[in-house]
């Protein structure tokens, strides 16, 4: 979700739609592929990082606020990309927030 939202932000920053649309579409296709795999294979357990899952909701809210403002300032578009890199590093360093859900 964070990759898709960053791709949409990059559309506004670059004023072009080709490369960000390709990135967002490929991330969305990976999400759909994972969902189909999850329904078909039905693994015994799923591990989810709860902190990363909560942060994606904040990214969505940030996108809605910036889209409603219709600002031309480029820093509104650069900030989420920089934050997503920091979030990636924090998630890699601190994997303690993983929750495992057992599917019956």
Short mmCIF file of N, CA and C in Angstrom, two decimals:
data_model
loop_
_atom_site.label_atom_id
_atom_site.label_comp_id
_atom_site.label_asym_id
_atom_site.label_seq_id
_atom_site.Cartn_x
_atom_site.Cartn_y
_atom_site.Cartn_z
N UNK A 1 0.82 -1.19 0.00
CA UNK A 1 0.00 0.00 0.00
C UNK A 1 0.86 1.25 0.00
N UNK A 2 1.95 1.24 0.77
CA UNK A 2 2.83 2.40 0.81
C UNK A 2 3.47 2.63 -0.55
N UNK A 3 3.85 1.58 -1.26
CA UNK A 3 4.45 1.73 -2.59
C UNK A 3 3.43 2.31 -3.58
N UNK A 4 2.20 1.87 -3.51
CA UNK A 4 1.16 2.38 -4.40
C UNK A 4 0.92 3.87 -4.14
N UNK A 5 0.83 4.25 -2.88
CA UNK A 5 0.60 5.67 -2.56
C UNK A 5 1.79 6.52 -2.97
N UNK A 6 3.01 6.03 -2.76
CA UNK A 6 4.18 6.80 -3.21
C UNK A 6 4.20 6.95 -4.72
N UNK A 7 3.77 5.93 -5.45
CA UNK A 7 3.68 6.06 -6.90
C UNK A 7 2.69 7.13 -7.33
N UNK A 8 1.58 7.20 -6.63
CA UNK A 8 0.58 8.24 -6.93
C UNK A 8 1.13 9.62 -6.59
N UNK A 9 1.88 9.73 -5.48
CA UNK A 9 2.51 11.00 -5.15
C UNK A 9 3.51 11.42 -6.21
N UNK A 10 4.26 10.45 -6.74
CA UNK A 10 5.25 10.78 -7.76
C UNK A 10 4.59 11.26 -9.06
N UNK A 11 3.36 10.85 -9.30
CA UNK A 11 2.64 11.38 -10.47
C UNK A 11 2.48 12.89 -10.35
N UNK A 12 2.14 13.36 -9.17
CA UNK A 12 1.99 14.79 -8.97
C UNK A 12 3.31 15.53 -8.97
N UNK A 13 4.36 14.88 -8.51
CA UNK A 13 5.67 15.53 -8.44
C UNK A 13 6.31 15.66 -9.82
N UNK A 14 6.30 14.59 -10.59
CA UNK A 14 6.95 14.60 -11.90
C UNK A 14 6.09 15.20 -13.00
N UNK A 15 4.81 15.39 -12.74
CA UNK A 15 3.86 15.90 -13.73
C UNK A 15 3.78 15.01 -14.97
N UNK A 16 4.16 13.75 -14.80
CA UNK A 16 4.01 12.76 -15.85
C UNK A 16 3.45 11.50 -15.21
N UNK A 17 2.82 10.68 -16.00
CA UNK A 17 2.09 9.55 -15.43
C UNK A 17 2.67 8.19 -15.79
N UNK A 18 3.59 8.12 -16.71
CA UNK A 18 4.03 6.82 -17.21
C UNK A 18 4.78 5.99 -16.16
N UNK A 19 5.92 6.47 -15.68
CA UNK A 19 6.72 5.68 -14.75
C UNK A 19 6.03 5.46 -13.40
N UNK A 20 5.44 6.49 -12.77
CA UNK A 20 4.72 6.21 -11.52
C UNK A 20 3.52 5.29 -11.71
N UNK A 21 2.86 5.38 -12.84
CA UNK A 21 1.72 4.48 -13.09
C UNK A 21 2.20 3.04 -13.24
N UNK A 22 3.35 2.85 -13.88
CA UNK A 22 3.91 1.50 -14.02
C UNK A 22 4.29 0.95 -12.64
N UNK A 23 4.92 1.77 -11.80
CA UNK A 23 5.30 1.33 -10.45
C UNK A 23 4.08 1.01 -9.60
N UNK A 24 3.09 1.88 -9.62
CA UNK A 24 1.87 1.64 -8.83
C UNK A 24 1.11 0.42 -9.34
N UNK A 25 1.03 0.27 -10.65
CA UNK A 25 0.31 -0.87 -11.22
C UNK A 25 1.01 -2.19 -10.91
N UNK A 26 2.35 -2.19 -10.99
CA UNK A 26 3.06 -3.43 -10.68
C UNK A 26 2.93 -3.78 -9.20
N UNK A 27 2.95 -2.77 -8.32
CA UNK A 27 2.75 -3.04 -6.89
C UNK A 27 1.34 -3.56 -6.64
N UNK A 28 0.36 -3.01 -7.33
CA UNK A 28 -1.01 -3.47 -7.17
C UNK A 28 -1.17 -4.89 -7.70
N UNK A 29 -0.51 -5.22 -8.81
CA UNK A 29 -0.56 -6.58 -9.33
C UNK A 29 0.11 -7.57 -8.38
N UNK A 30 1.21 -7.16 -7.74
CA UNK A 30 1.82 -8.02 -6.72
C UNK A 30 0.88 -8.25 -5.56
N UNK A 31 0.17 -7.20 -5.15
CA UNK A 31 -0.82 -7.32 -4.07
C UNK A 31 -1.94 -8.29 -4.47
N UNK A 32 -2.44 -8.17 -5.69
CA UNK A 32 -3.48 -9.08 -6.15
C UNK A 32 -2.98 -10.51 -6.25
N UNK A 33 -1.75 -10.69 -6.75
CA UNK A 33 -1.16 -12.01 -6.84
C UNK A 33 -0.99 -12.66 -5.47
N UNK A 34 -0.57 -11.88 -4.49
CA UNK A 34 -0.44 -12.39 -3.13
C UNK A 34 -1.81 -12.77 -2.56
N UNK A 35 -2.82 -11.96 -2.84
CA UNK A 35 -4.17 -12.27 -2.35
C UNK A 35 -4.70 -13.56 -2.96
N UNK A 36 -4.48 -13.73 -4.26
CA UNK A 36 -4.93 -14.96 -4.92
C UNK A 36 -4.18 -16.16 -4.37
N UNK A 37 -2.86 -16.01 -4.19
CA UNK A 37 -2.07 -17.10 -3.62
C UNK A 37 -2.57 -17.46 -2.22
N UNK A 38 -2.91 -16.44 -1.44
CA UNK A 38 -3.39 -16.67 -0.09
C UNK A 38 -4.70 -17.44 -0.08
N UNK A 39 -5.59 -17.14 -1.01
CA UNK A 39 -6.88 -17.84 -1.07
C UNK A 39 -6.75 -19.25 -1.64
N UNK A 40 -5.84 -19.44 -2.59
CA UNK A 40 -5.70 -20.75 -3.22
C UNK A 40 -4.89 -21.72 -2.35
N UNK A 41 -3.73 -21.29 -1.87
CA UNK A 41 -2.85 -22.17 -1.12
C UNK A 41 -3.31 -22.37 0.32
N UNK A 42 -3.88 -21.36 0.92
CA UNK A 42 -4.33 -21.38 2.31
C UNK A 42 -3.25 -21.90 3.25
N UNK A 43 -2.23 -21.05 3.51
CA UNK A 43 -1.16 -21.49 4.42
C UNK A 43 -1.68 -21.67 5.83
N UNK A 44 -0.92 -22.39 6.65
CA UNK A 44 -1.34 -22.68 8.02
C UNK A 44 -1.25 -21.46 8.92
N UNK A 45 -0.32 -20.55 8.61
CA UNK A 45 -0.19 -19.33 9.40
C UNK A 45 0.30 -18.18 8.54
N UNK A 46 -0.06 -16.98 8.96
CA UNK A 46 0.33 -15.77 8.25
C UNK A 46 1.03 -14.86 9.25
N UNK A 47 2.19 -14.32 8.87
CA UNK A 47 2.92 -13.40 9.73
C UNK A 47 2.76 -11.99 9.17
N UNK A 48 2.29 -11.07 10.02
CA UNK A 48 2.03 -9.69 9.62
C UNK A 48 2.76 -8.76 10.58
N UNK A 49 3.41 -7.74 10.04
CA UNK A 49 4.03 -6.72 10.87
C UNK A 49 2.96 -5.70 11.21
N UNK A 50 2.54 -5.65 12.46
CA UNK A 50 1.43 -4.80 12.88
C UNK A 50 1.78 -3.32 12.76
N UNK A 51 3.02 -2.95 13.09
CA UNK A 51 3.42 -1.55 13.01
C UNK A 51 3.40 -1.05 11.57
N UNK A 52 3.91 -1.85 10.66
CA UNK A 52 3.92 -1.47 9.25
C UNK A 52 2.50 -1.39 8.70
N UNK A 53 1.64 -2.27 9.15
CA UNK A 53 0.25 -2.24 8.72
C UNK A 53 -0.46 -0.97 9.20
N UNK A 54 -0.17 -0.53 10.41
CA UNK A 54 -0.77 0.70 10.92
C UNK A 54 -0.24 1.93 10.21
N UNK A 55 1.02 1.93 9.82
CA UNK A 55 1.63 3.08 9.15
C UNK A 55 1.02 3.27 7.76
N UNK A 56 0.63 2.20 7.08
CA UNK A 56 0.06 2.36 5.74
C UNK A 56 -1.25 3.14 5.79
N UNK A 57 -2.00 3.03 6.86
CA UNK A 57 -3.21 3.84 7.02
C UNK A 57 -2.90 5.32 7.15
N UNK A 58 -1.81 5.65 7.83
CA UNK A 58 -1.39 7.04 7.97
C UNK A 58 -0.96 7.59 6.61
N UNK A 59 -0.28 6.79 5.79
CA UNK A 59 0.10 7.22 4.45
C UNK A 59 -1.14 7.52 3.61
N UNK A 60 -2.15 6.68 3.73
CA UNK A 60 -3.39 6.91 2.97
C UNK A 60 -4.05 8.20 3.41
N UNK A 61 -4.12 8.45 4.70
CA UNK A 61 -4.70 9.69 5.20
C UNK A 61 -3.90 10.90 4.74
N UNK A 62 -2.57 10.81 4.77
CA UNK A 62 -1.72 11.90 4.29
C UNK A 62 -1.98 12.18 2.82
N UNK A 63 -2.12 11.12 2.02
CA UNK A 63 -2.41 11.30 0.59
C UNK A 63 -3.74 12.03 0.39
N UNK A 64 -4.76 11.65 1.14
CA UNK A 64 -6.06 12.31 0.99
C UNK A 64 -6.00 13.78 1.36
N UNK A 65 -5.24 14.12 2.40
CA UNK A 65 -5.11 15.53 2.80
C UNK A 65 -4.38 16.33 1.74
N UNK A 66 -3.26 15.81 1.23
CA UNK A 66 -2.48 16.54 0.23
C UNK A 66 -3.26 16.64 -1.08
N UNK A 67 -3.99 15.60 -1.45
CA UNK A 67 -4.79 15.65 -2.68
C UNK A 67 -5.91 16.67 -2.55
N UNK A 68 -6.48 16.81 -1.35
CA UNK A 68 -7.55 17.79 -1.15
C UNK A 68 -7.01 19.22 -1.17
N UNK A 69 -5.75 19.42 -0.75
CA UNK A 69 -5.17 20.76 -0.73
C UNK A 69 -4.81 21.24 -2.12
N UNK A 70 -4.50 20.32 -3.04
CA UNK A 70 -4.10 20.65 -4.41
C UNK A 70 -2.93 21.64 -4.41
N UNK A 71 -1.90 21.32 -3.66
CA UNK A 71 -0.75 22.20 -3.53
C UNK A 71 0.24 21.99 -4.67
N UNK A 72 1.00 23.04 -4.98
CA UNK A 72 2.05 22.95 -6.00
C UNK A 72 3.43 22.84 -5.39
N UNK A 73 3.51 22.84 -4.07
CA UNK A 73 4.80 22.75 -3.39
C UNK A 73 5.31 21.31 -3.49
N UNK A 74 6.53 21.15 -3.99
CA UNK A 74 7.09 19.82 -4.21
C UNK A 74 7.42 19.07 -2.93
N UNK A 75 7.61 19.76 -1.82
CA UNK A 75 7.98 19.10 -0.57
C UNK A 75 6.85 18.24 -0.04
N UNK A 76 5.60 18.55 -0.38
CA UNK A 76 4.49 17.69 0.04
C UNK A 76 4.58 16.32 -0.62
N UNK A 77 5.23 16.24 -1.78
CA UNK A 77 5.36 14.98 -2.50
C UNK A 77 6.64 14.24 -2.15
N UNK A 78 7.68 14.96 -1.75
CA UNK A 78 8.95 14.33 -1.41
C UNK A 78 8.91 13.71 -0.02
N UNK A 79 8.21 14.34 0.92
CA UNK A 79 8.15 13.89 2.30
C UNK A 79 7.71 12.43 2.45
N UNK A 80 6.63 11.96 1.80
CA UNK A 80 6.24 10.55 2.00
C UNK A 80 7.25 9.56 1.43
N UNK A 81 7.95 9.94 0.37
CA UNK A 81 8.95 9.03 -0.20
C UNK A 81 10.11 8.88 0.77
N UNK A 82 10.56 9.98 1.37
CA UNK A 82 11.65 9.93 2.35
C UNK A 82 11.19 9.14 3.59
N UNK A 83 9.96 9.38 4.03
CA UNK A 83 9.44 8.66 5.20
C UNK A 83 9.33 7.16 4.93
N UNK A 84 8.95 6.78 3.73
CA UNK A 84 8.82 5.36 3.43
C UNK A 84 10.17 4.65 3.46
N UNK A 85 11.24 5.35 3.07
CA UNK A 85 12.58 4.76 3.17
C UNK A 85 12.96 4.56 4.64
N UNK A 86 12.69 5.57 5.48
CA UNK A 86 12.96 5.42 6.91
C UNK A 86 12.13 4.29 7.52
N UNK A 87 10.88 4.18 7.12
CA UNK A 87 10.01 3.12 7.64
C UNK A 87 10.53 1.75 7.23
N UNK A 88 11.03 1.65 6.01
CA UNK A 88 11.61 0.38 5.55
C UNK A 88 12.80 -0.01 6.42
N UNK A 89 13.70 0.93 6.69
CA UNK A 89 14.86 0.62 7.52
C UNK A 89 14.45 0.27 8.95
N UNK A 90 13.50 0.98 9.51
CA UNK A 90 13.04 0.68 10.87
C UNK A 90 12.42 -0.71 10.93
N UNK A 91 11.65 -1.06 9.91
CA UNK A 91 11.01 -2.38 9.88
C UNK A 91 12.04 -3.49 9.74
N UNK A 92 13.09 -3.26 8.97
CA UNK A 92 14.13 -4.27 8.82
C UNK A 92 14.93 -4.43 10.11
N UNK A 93 15.22 -3.33 10.78
CA UNK A 93 16.02 -3.38 12.00
C UNK A 93 15.23 -3.92 13.18
N UNK A 94 13.94 -3.58 13.28
CA UNK A 94 13.14 -3.93 14.45
C UNK A 94 11.97 -4.84 14.05
N UNK A 95 12.21 -6.14 13.91
CA UNK A 95 11.13 -7.04 13.50
C UNK A 95 10.30 -7.57 14.68
N UNK A 96 10.31 -6.88 15.82
CA UNK A 96 9.62 -7.38 17.00
C UNK A 96 8.12 -7.22 16.93
N UNK A 97 7.61 -6.50 15.98
CA UNK A 97 6.18 -6.23 15.90
C UNK A 97 5.42 -7.25 15.06
N UNK A 98 6.05 -8.37 14.76
CA UNK A 98 5.40 -9.37 13.93
C UNK A 98 4.34 -10.12 14.74
N UNK A 99 3.18 -10.30 14.13
CA UNK A 99 2.12 -11.11 14.72
C UNK A 99 1.84 -12.28 13.79
N UNK A 100 1.66 -13.43 14.37
CA UNK A 100 1.38 -14.62 13.58
C UNK A 100 -0.08 -15.03 13.83
N UNK A 101 -0.80 -15.17 12.73
CA UNK A 101 -2.19 -15.59 12.79
C UNK A 101 -2.30 -17.02 12.25
N UNK A 102 -2.88 -17.89 13.03
CA UNK A 102 -3.05 -19.29 12.62
C UNK A 102 -4.41 -19.43 11.97
N UNK A 103 -4.42 -20.04 10.78
CA UNK A 103 -5.65 -20.23 10.02
C UNK A 103 -6.11 -21.67 10.22
N UNK A 104 -7.36 -21.82 10.60
CA UNK A 104 -7.92 -23.17 10.83
C UNK A 104 -8.60 -23.70 9.62
#
